[in-house]
Coordinates of C-alpha atoms in Angstrom, one line a residue:
M1 CA 54.4 -41.6 8.9
M2 CA 57.6 -40.1 11.1
K3 CA 55.3 -38.1 13.4
S4 CA 52.9 -41.5 13.7
W5 CA 56.1 -43.9 13.9
F6 CA 57.0 -41.6 17.2
F7 CA 54.1 -41.2 18.7
V8 CA 53.3 -45.0 18.9
R9 CA 56.6 -45.5 20.3
S10 CA 56.3 -43.2 22.9
I11 CA 53.2 -44.5 23.7
L12 CA 54.4 -47.9 23.7
Y13 CA 57.6 -46.8 25.9
F14 CA 54.8 -45.2 28.6
Y15 CA 53.3 -48.6 28.7
V16 CA 56.0 -50.5 29.1
C17 CA 57.5 -48.3 32.1
S18 CA 54.1 -48.5 33.7
I19 CA 53.5 -52.2 33.6
M20 CA 57.3 -53.4 34.5
M21 CA 56.2 -51.2 38.0
I22 CA 53.3 -53.3 38.8
I23 CA 54.0 -57.0 37.4
N24 CA 54.1 -59.9 39.9
M25 CA 57.3 -60.2 41.6
L26 CA 57.6 -63.9 41.1
H27 CA 57.1 -62.9 37.5
F28 CA 59.9 -60.7 37.4
L29 CA 62.4 -62.6 38.6
R30 CA 61.4 -65.5 36.2
I31 CA 62.2 -62.9 33.4
M32 CA 65.0 -61.7 35.0
E33 CA 66.4 -65.3 35.6
T34 CA 67.0 -65.7 31.8
P35 CA 70.2 -65.2 30.1
R36 CA 70.9 -62.0 29.1
R37 CA 71.2 -61.4 25.3
K38 CA 73.7 -59.0 23.4
F39 CA 71.3 -56.8 21.3
A40 CA 72.3 -56.8 17.6
P41 CA 73.6 -53.4 16.7
G42 CA 70.3 -50.7 16.6
G43 CA 68.7 -52.9 18.6
D44 CA 66.8 -52.5 22.0
F45 CA 65.2 -53.9 24.8
I46 CA 62.0 -53.5 23.2
S47 CA 62.5 -55.3 20.3
H48 CA 63.5 -58.3 22.2
M49 CA 61.4 -58.7 25.2
P50 CA 59.9 -62.3 25.9
D51 CA 56.6 -63.3 23.8
N52 CA 54.5 -63.5 27.0
V53 CA 55.9 -60.0 28.4
V54 CA 54.9 -58.4 24.9
T55 CA 51.2 -59.7 25.2
N56 CA 51.1 -58.8 28.6
I57 CA 51.9 -55.2 27.2
L58 CA 49.4 -55.8 24.1
D59 CA 46.3 -56.9 26.1
R60 CA 46.6 -53.8 28.1
L61 CA 46.5 -50.9 25.4
P62 CA 43.3 -50.4 23.8
L63 CA 42.5 -52.6 21.0
Q64 CA 43.0 -50.2 18.3
D65 CA 46.5 -49.2 19.6
A66 CA 47.4 -52.8 20.0
V67 CA 47.3 -53.1 16.1
R68 CA 48.9 -50.2 15.4
T69 CA 52.3 -51.3 17.0
D70 CA 52.9 -52.9 13.7
I71 CA 54.5 -49.5 12.4
L72 CA 57.6 -49.7 15.2
S73 CA 59.6 -51.7 13.5
K74 CA 59.8 -54.8 11.2
T75 CA 60.4 -56.8 14.7
W76 CA 57.2 -55.6 15.6
R77 CA 55.1 -55.9 12.4
F78 CA 53.1 -58.7 13.8
K79 CA 53.5 -58.7 17.4
W80 CA 49.9 -57.7 18.0
T81 CA 48.8 -61.3 16.3
M82 CA 49.8 -62.5 20.0
L83 CA 46.8 -60.4 21.8
S84 CA 44.8 -63.0 23.9
Q85 CA 42.1 -60.1 25.0
L86 CA 39.8 -58.4 22.6
V87 CA 37.7 -55.5 23.4
F88 CA 35.2 -54.8 21.1
D89 CA 33.3 -51.5 22.7
D90 CA 32.1 -47.9 22.3
N91 CA 35.7 -46.4 22.2
F92 CA 36.5 -49.2 19.4
F93 CA 33.7 -48.6 17.3
E94 CA 34.0 -44.5 17.5
C95 CA 37.7 -44.9 16.5
L96 CA 36.7 -46.9 13.5
L97 CA 34.6 -44.6 12.4
K98 CA 37.1 -41.7 12.2
T99 CA 39.9 -43.7 10.3
K100 CA 39.7 -44.6 6.7
A101 CA 38.5 -48.1 7.4
K102 CA 34.8 -46.0 8.1
N103 CA 33.4 -47.5 5.1
T104 CA 34.3 -51.1 6.0
Q105 CA 32.2 -52.8 7.7
A106 CA 33.0 -53.9 11.1
R107 CA 31.6 -57.7 10.5
V108 CA 34.6 -58.0 8.1
I109 CA 37.3 -56.4 10.6
I110 CA 36.4 -57.8 13.3
S111 CA 36.5 -61.3 10.9
R112 CA 39.8 -60.9 10.0
L113 CA 41.1 -59.6 13.4
L114 CA 40.4 -62.9 14.4
L115 CA 41.6 -64.6 11.8
H116 CA 44.7 -63.4 12.3
L117 CA 45.7 -64.0 16.0
R118 CA 47.9 -66.8 16.5
G119 CA 47.2 -68.2 20.2
S120 CA 44.7 -68.8 22.6
I121 CA 42.3 -66.0 23.2
T122 CA 41.2 -65.6 26.9
K123 CA 38.7 -62.6 26.8
F124 CA 36.5 -61.3 24.2
V125 CA 33.8 -58.1 24.8
L126 CA 31.4 -57.0 22.0
R127 CA 29.0 -54.5 22.4
V128 CA 26.8 -53.6 19.5
D129 CA 23.3 -51.7 18.5
D130 CA 21.3 -51.3 15.4
E131 CA 23.5 -48.7 14.1
L132 CA 26.5 -50.9 13.6
S133 CA 26.3 -53.5 10.4
V134 CA 27.0 -56.7 13.2
E135 CA 24.1 -59.7 12.3
D136 CA 23.3 -62.8 14.6
D137 CA 24.9 -64.8 12.2
D138 CA 28.4 -63.0 12.7
I139 CA 28.1 -63.3 16.4
S140 CA 27.2 -67.1 16.4
H141 CA 30.5 -67.7 13.8
W142 CA 32.7 -65.8 16.2
I143 CA 31.2 -67.6 19.2
L144 CA 32.4 -70.6 17.6
F145 CA 35.8 -69.6 16.6
L146 CA 36.2 -68.3 20.5
S147 CA 34.7 -72.2 21.3
R148 CA 38.3 -73.3 19.8
K149 CA 40.7 -70.8 21.3
G150 CA 40.3 -71.5 24.9
I151 CA 37.9 -68.4 25.7
K152 CA 37.7 -68.0 29.6
E153 CA 35.8 -64.5 29.8
F154 CA 33.0 -63.3 27.5
I155 CA 31.1 -60.5 27.3
L156 CA 28.4 -60.1 24.8
E157 CA 26.3 -56.6 25.3
H158 CA 23.3 -57.3 22.6
Y159 CA 21.5 -53.7 22.0
Y160 CA 18.9 -54.9 19.8
E161 CA 15.0 -54.9 19.8
T162 CA 14.9 -58.7 18.9
P163 CA 17.1 -60.5 21.4
Y164 CA 19.9 -62.8 20.2
K165 CA 19.3 -66.5 20.2
L166 CA 23.0 -67.9 21.6
P167 CA 24.0 -71.1 19.2
T168 CA 24.1 -74.2 21.1
H169 CA 28.5 -74.2 20.4
L170 CA 28.4 -71.5 23.2
F171 CA 27.9 -74.7 25.6
S172 CA 31.2 -75.8 24.1
C173 CA 33.4 -73.3 25.8
L174 CA 34.1 -75.1 29.0
D175 CA 36.8 -73.1 30.0
L176 CA 34.8 -70.0 30.6
T177 CA 35.1 -68.3 34.0
H178 CA 33.3 -65.3 33.5
L179 CA 29.7 -65.1 30.9
E180 CA 28.2 -61.7 30.9
L181 CA 25.1 -61.4 28.6
D182 CA 22.5 -58.9 27.6
T183 CA 19.2 -59.3 25.9
C184 CA 19.7 -62.7 24.5
C185 CA 17.9 -65.5 24.6
F186 CA 19.0 -69.2 25.8
R187 CA 18.1 -72.3 23.8
P188 CA 18.3 -75.8 25.5
P189 CA 21.8 -76.7 25.7
P190 CA 22.8 -80.2 24.2
T191 CA 22.1 -83.3 25.6
N192 CA 25.7 -83.9 26.4
F193 CA 26.7 -81.0 28.0
H194 CA 27.2 -81.5 31.8
G195 CA 28.1 -77.8 32.5
F196 CA 30.7 -75.3 33.0
P197 CA 33.0 -76.9 35.4
N198 CA 35.0 -73.7 35.7
L199 CA 32.6 -70.8 35.5
L200 CA 32.6 -68.3 38.4
S201 CA 31.0 -65.5 37.3
L202 CA 27.9 -65.0 36.0
D203 CA 26.3 -61.7 35.1
L204 CA 22.7 -61.7 33.1
H205 CA 20.7 -58.9 32.0
S206 CA 17.3 -58.8 29.8
L207 CA 17.5 -62.7 29.3
S208 CA 14.7 -64.9 27.5
E209 CA 14.1 -68.3 27.3
E210 CA 13.4 -70.6 24.2
R211 CA 11.2 -72.7 26.1
S212 CA 10.5 -73.3 30.2
N213 CA 13.2 -74.2 32.7
V214 CA 16.2 -73.5 30.2
F215 CA 18.0 -71.3 32.2
W216 CA 18.0 -73.2 34.9
E217 CA 19.2 -76.3 33.3
F218 CA 21.9 -74.4 32.7
I219 CA 22.8 -73.0 35.8
T220 CA 22.1 -76.1 38.3
K221 CA 25.6 -77.1 36.2
C222 CA 27.7 -74.5 37.3
P223 CA 28.8 -76.1 40.7
L224 CA 31.6 -73.5 41.2
L225 CA 29.8 -70.4 40.7
E226 CA 30.9 -67.3 43.2
S227 CA 29.2 -64.5 41.6
L228 CA 25.2 -64.5 40.2
K229 CA 23.7 -60.9 38.9
L230 CA 20.4 -61.7 37.3
T231 CA 18.3 -58.1 36.0
V232 CA 16.5 -60.4 33.9
D233 CA 12.3 -61.1 33.4
L234 CA 12.2 -65.1 32.5
S235 CA 8.5 -64.3 31.5
S236 CA 7.3 -67.8 31.7
D237 CA 8.9 -68.6 34.9
K238 CA 9.9 -66.8 37.9
I239 CA 13.3 -66.9 39.3
K240 CA 13.7 -70.1 41.5
V241 CA 15.1 -69.2 44.8
A242 CA 15.2 -73.0 45.8
E243 CA 17.6 -73.1 43.1
I244 CA 19.6 -70.4 43.6
A245 CA 20.1 -71.7 47.4
K246 CA 21.6 -74.8 46.1
L247 CA 24.8 -72.9 44.9
E248 CA 26.8 -73.7 47.8
N249 CA 30.0 -71.6 46.7
L250 CA 27.7 -68.3 45.8
K251 CA 29.4 -65.4 47.2
I252 CA 27.9 -62.3 45.6
L253 CA 24.6 -62.2 44.7
S254 CA 21.9 -59.6 42.6
L255 CA 18.6 -60.1 41.9
Y256 CA 15.5 -58.0 41.3
Y257 CA 12.7 -58.8 43.9
C258 CA 9.9 -58.5 41.6
H259 CA 11.2 -61.4 39.7
L260 CA 11.6 -64.1 42.6
D261 CA 8.7 -67.3 42.8
T262 CA 8.7 -66.5 46.3
M263 CA 8.0 -62.5 46.1
N264 CA 4.5 -63.0 48.1
N265 CA 6.8 -64.1 51.0
F266 CA 9.8 -62.4 51.8
C267 CA 10.2 -64.9 54.9
T268 CA 10.6 -67.4 53.0
T269 CA 12.8 -65.9 50.6
F270 CA 15.0 -64.7 53.2
E271 CA 15.4 -67.9 55.1
L272 CA 16.5 -69.5 51.7
L273 CA 19.0 -67.0 50.7
G274 CA 20.2 -66.7 54.1
S275 CA 21.0 -71.0 53.8
L276 CA 24.1 -69.7 51.2
P277 CA 26.7 -70.6 53.9
K278 CA 29.4 -68.5 51.9
L279 CA 27.4 -65.6 50.4
Q280 CA 29.3 -62.2 51.5
E281 CA 27.0 -59.8 49.4
L282 CA 23.7 -59.2 49.0
R283 CA 22.0 -56.8 46.4
L284 CA 18.3 -56.5 46.3
D285 CA 16.4 -54.4 44.1
F286 CA 12.7 -53.8 45.1
M287 CA 11.6 -51.6 42.0
G288 CA 8.5 -53.4 40.7
G289 CA 8.2 -55.9 43.7
K290 CA 5.6 -55.4 46.3
L291 CA 6.2 -57.3 50.1
T292 CA 2.9 -58.3 51.6
E293 CA 1.9 -60.1 54.8
G294 CA 1.4 -63.6 53.5
G295 CA 3.9 -65.6 55.8
A296 CA 5.3 -63.1 57.9
K297 CA 6.9 -63.8 61.0
H298 CA 9.1 -61.8 63.8
R299 CA 12.4 -63.4 62.9
F300 CA 13.4 -65.4 60.0
S301 CA 14.6 -68.9 61.3
T302 CA 17.8 -68.9 59.8
A303 CA 20.7 -66.1 59.4
F304 CA 23.1 -64.6 56.9
P305 CA 26.7 -66.3 58.6
S306 CA 29.2 -64.9 56.3
L307 CA 27.2 -61.6 54.9
K308 CA 29.3 -58.7 55.0
A309 CA 28.0 -56.5 52.5
L310 CA 24.0 -55.7 51.8
K311 CA 22.4 -52.9 49.2
L312 CA 19.1 -52.8 49.1
S313 CA 17.4 -50.4 46.1
R314 CA 14.1 -48.6 45.8
M315 CA 12.7 -49.5 49.2
C316 CA 9.6 -47.7 50.2
L317 CA 10.4 -47.2 54.1
D318 CA 7.3 -45.4 54.4
V319 CA 5.7 -48.5 53.9
G320 CA 5.8 -50.2 57.6
L321 CA 6.1 -54.0 55.9
E322 CA 8.9 -53.2 53.8
L323 CA 10.7 -51.0 57.2
S324 CA 9.9 -54.3 58.9
C325 CA 11.8 -56.2 56.1
A326 CA 14.6 -54.1 56.0
I327 CA 15.2 -54.2 60.0
E328 CA 14.8 -58.1 60.1
L329 CA 17.3 -58.4 57.3
I330 CA 19.5 -56.4 59.1
R331 CA 19.1 -58.1 62.1
S332 CA 19.6 -61.3 60.7
C333 CA 23.3 -60.3 59.3
P334 CA 25.6 -61.2 62.4
N335 CA 28.6 -60.1 60.4
L336 CA 27.2 -57.3 58.6
Q337 CA 30.2 -54.3 57.8
T338 CA 28.7 -52.7 54.8
L339 CA 25.1 -51.3 54.4
E340 CA 23.6 -49.2 51.6
I341 CA 20.2 -48.5 51.6
T342 CA 18.4 -46.1 48.5
T343 CA 14.8 -45.5 49.3
N344 CA 11.5 -45.0 46.6
S345 CA 11.4 -41.1 46.2
Q346 CA 8.4 -41.4 44.4
Y347 CA 6.2 -42.5 47.2
T348 CA 4.2 -40.1 49.2
S349 CA 1.9 -41.9 51.3
P350 CA 2.7 -41.3 55.3
P351 CA 4.4 -43.7 57.2
Q352 CA 3.6 -46.4 59.1
P353 CA 4.8 -46.8 62.7
V354 CA 7.1 -49.7 63.4
D355 CA 8.6 -51.3 66.5
Y356 CA 12.5 -51.5 66.2
H357 CA 13.4 -51.9 69.6
T358 CA 16.5 -53.9 70.1
T359 CA 19.3 -55.0 72.5
E360 CA 21.2 -56.4 69.7
Q361 CA 24.5 -55.4 68.7
L362 CA 25.5 -54.9 65.0
Q363 CA 29.0 -55.3 63.7
L364 CA 28.5 -52.3 61.1
R365 CA 31.2 -50.5 59.8
S366 CA 29.8 -48.3 56.8
V367 CA 26.2 -47.3 56.4
M368 CA 24.8 -45.2 53.3
F369 CA 21.4 -43.7 52.4
E370 CA 20.8 -42.4 49.2
Y371 CA 16.9 -40.3 48.7
W372 CA 16.8 -39.9 52.2
K373 CA 13.5 -37.9 52.7
G374 CA 13.7 -37.6 56.7
S375 CA 10.4 -39.2 57.4
E376 CA 8.9 -40.8 60.5
N377 CA 10.4 -44.1 59.3
D378 CA 13.2 -43.1 57.3
V379 CA 14.4 -41.8 61.4
C380 CA 13.4 -44.8 62.6
L381 CA 16.0 -46.8 60.7
L382 CA 19.0 -44.9 61.4
K383 CA 17.9 -44.5 64.7
Y384 CA 18.0 -48.1 65.3
I385 CA 21.4 -48.3 63.2
L386 CA 22.9 -45.5 65.2
A387 CA 21.5 -47.1 68.8
C388 CA 23.0 -50.5 68.1
S389 CA 26.3 -50.1 66.4
P390 CA 29.0 -49.7 68.6
F391 CA 32.1 -50.2 65.5
L392 CA 30.2 -47.6 63.5
K393 CA 32.8 -45.1 61.5
K394 CA 31.0 -43.3 58.9
S395 CA 27.7 -42.9 58.0
V396 CA 26.6 -41.3 54.9
I397 CA 23.3 -39.3 53.9
R398 CA 22.4 -38.3 50.5
P399 CA 18.9 -36.6 51.1
Y400 CA 16.2 -36.5 48.6
A401 CA 17.2 -33.3 46.4
L402 CA 14.0 -31.6 47.2
I403 CA 15.0 -31.4 51.0
M404 CA 18.1 -29.2 50.4
I405 CA 16.1 -26.6 48.5
A406 CA 15.2 -24.7 51.0
S407 CA 17.8 -23.6 53.9
D408 CA 15.4 -23.9 56.6
E409 CA 14.3 -27.6 55.5
R410 CA 17.8 -28.3 55.3
L411 CA 18.2 -26.9 59.0
K412 CA 15.5 -28.9 60.5
F413 CA 16.9 -31.9 58.5
T414 CA 20.5 -31.7 60.2
S415 CA 19.1 -31.0 63.6
K416 CA 16.8 -33.7 63.6
L417 CA 20.0 -36.0 62.7
M418 CA 22.0 -34.4 65.3
K419 CA 19.9 -35.3 68.0
L420 CA 19.9 -39.4 67.6
H421 CA 21.9 -41.3 70.1
R422 CA 25.1 -43.1 68.4
A423 CA 26.3 -46.0 70.3
S424 CA 29.9 -45.4 68.5
P425 CA 31.8 -42.5 69.7
V426 CA 33.8 -42.0 66.3
V427 CA 30.9 -42.2 63.8
D428 CA 31.2 -39.6 61.2
I429 CA 27.9 -38.2 59.9
N430 CA 28.3 -36.8 56.4
I431 CA 25.3 -34.8 54.7
S432 CA 26.3 -34.8 51.1

């Protein structure tokens, strides 16, 4: 018992010292302005810290360690009940299996913990799978409980075969600022639901919906939304790009191209997304998506005025249309500074030539290519970027593994890159 007490106390002292160094200066001064108190005989500063500082410390500890602080002293017996952030992740459940509570169902322990907490709960993270004895009804009860506790960040990773049907009382969590869901099914919101007025970030994976358009009824009622990440397949409906284009405060957007309703017309897609006035970061994954000639133009009629970071994943640059799309996107971002492109290493067809010549200058500072095969079109794109980027500082190229096996191939690969003209006198090409 003494060893355990000493261990926990040592950990707590370490966390206190670390946190005190990074606390906001205004917050620190406010604490310093409180009248000094004389500690009782045998007392110390850990036993007399303000409640808001204690909560700050506990929230930074792994949940299981935060609960263990109850053995520090009588004063700390129930300090852990001031927790405001709960993270039930793999680390928590692995620790649970190693303790005497391993025979107690996880659902019982989580329910008991929730009932003991005194104040508001601002963050709740739950990652569950088939190996845990957590049922959908349990999760629904916890969401109902959280809806009365001022929850702001809710993350549910539900790794079950059957999607979890979200309860309607989720729509009562009006203080939400971040919502992340995995393998869930949207139900129609109640008729008195007018939206999440404070939601800033929405991250959805493997989403389904109980009936058509439920998702769009929900998303259009998030007026302050700044970050939207969708790796979902709505089955009955495609992702409506025109609806996304209405989110005027959007700064970060991540989509799968094959899930878009405008997939067959890339010009329409990028003209709509390019109209977002505050968009700063765009990530597009082209897995399963195939660009077509339909609606193709030489230039987009709108640009991305605020876009600074662009990430294109699993593009097949050997297809001339996809290379044209990539070049056109880059051209349409006058303030783009960071570019990442991951090519599709599985595609083996011969490249198709593309006219990339332009006199326009780019503002790029950093470029990264992954699974680069060094094909004619790959070199074409890199040649265009190097020739038109006078401010470029760093270019990282991670070749397709097969290129790096033979030393002669590696030498040929490197010499091809070194011959390319560079507009920037300081650019560093790093082949890793």
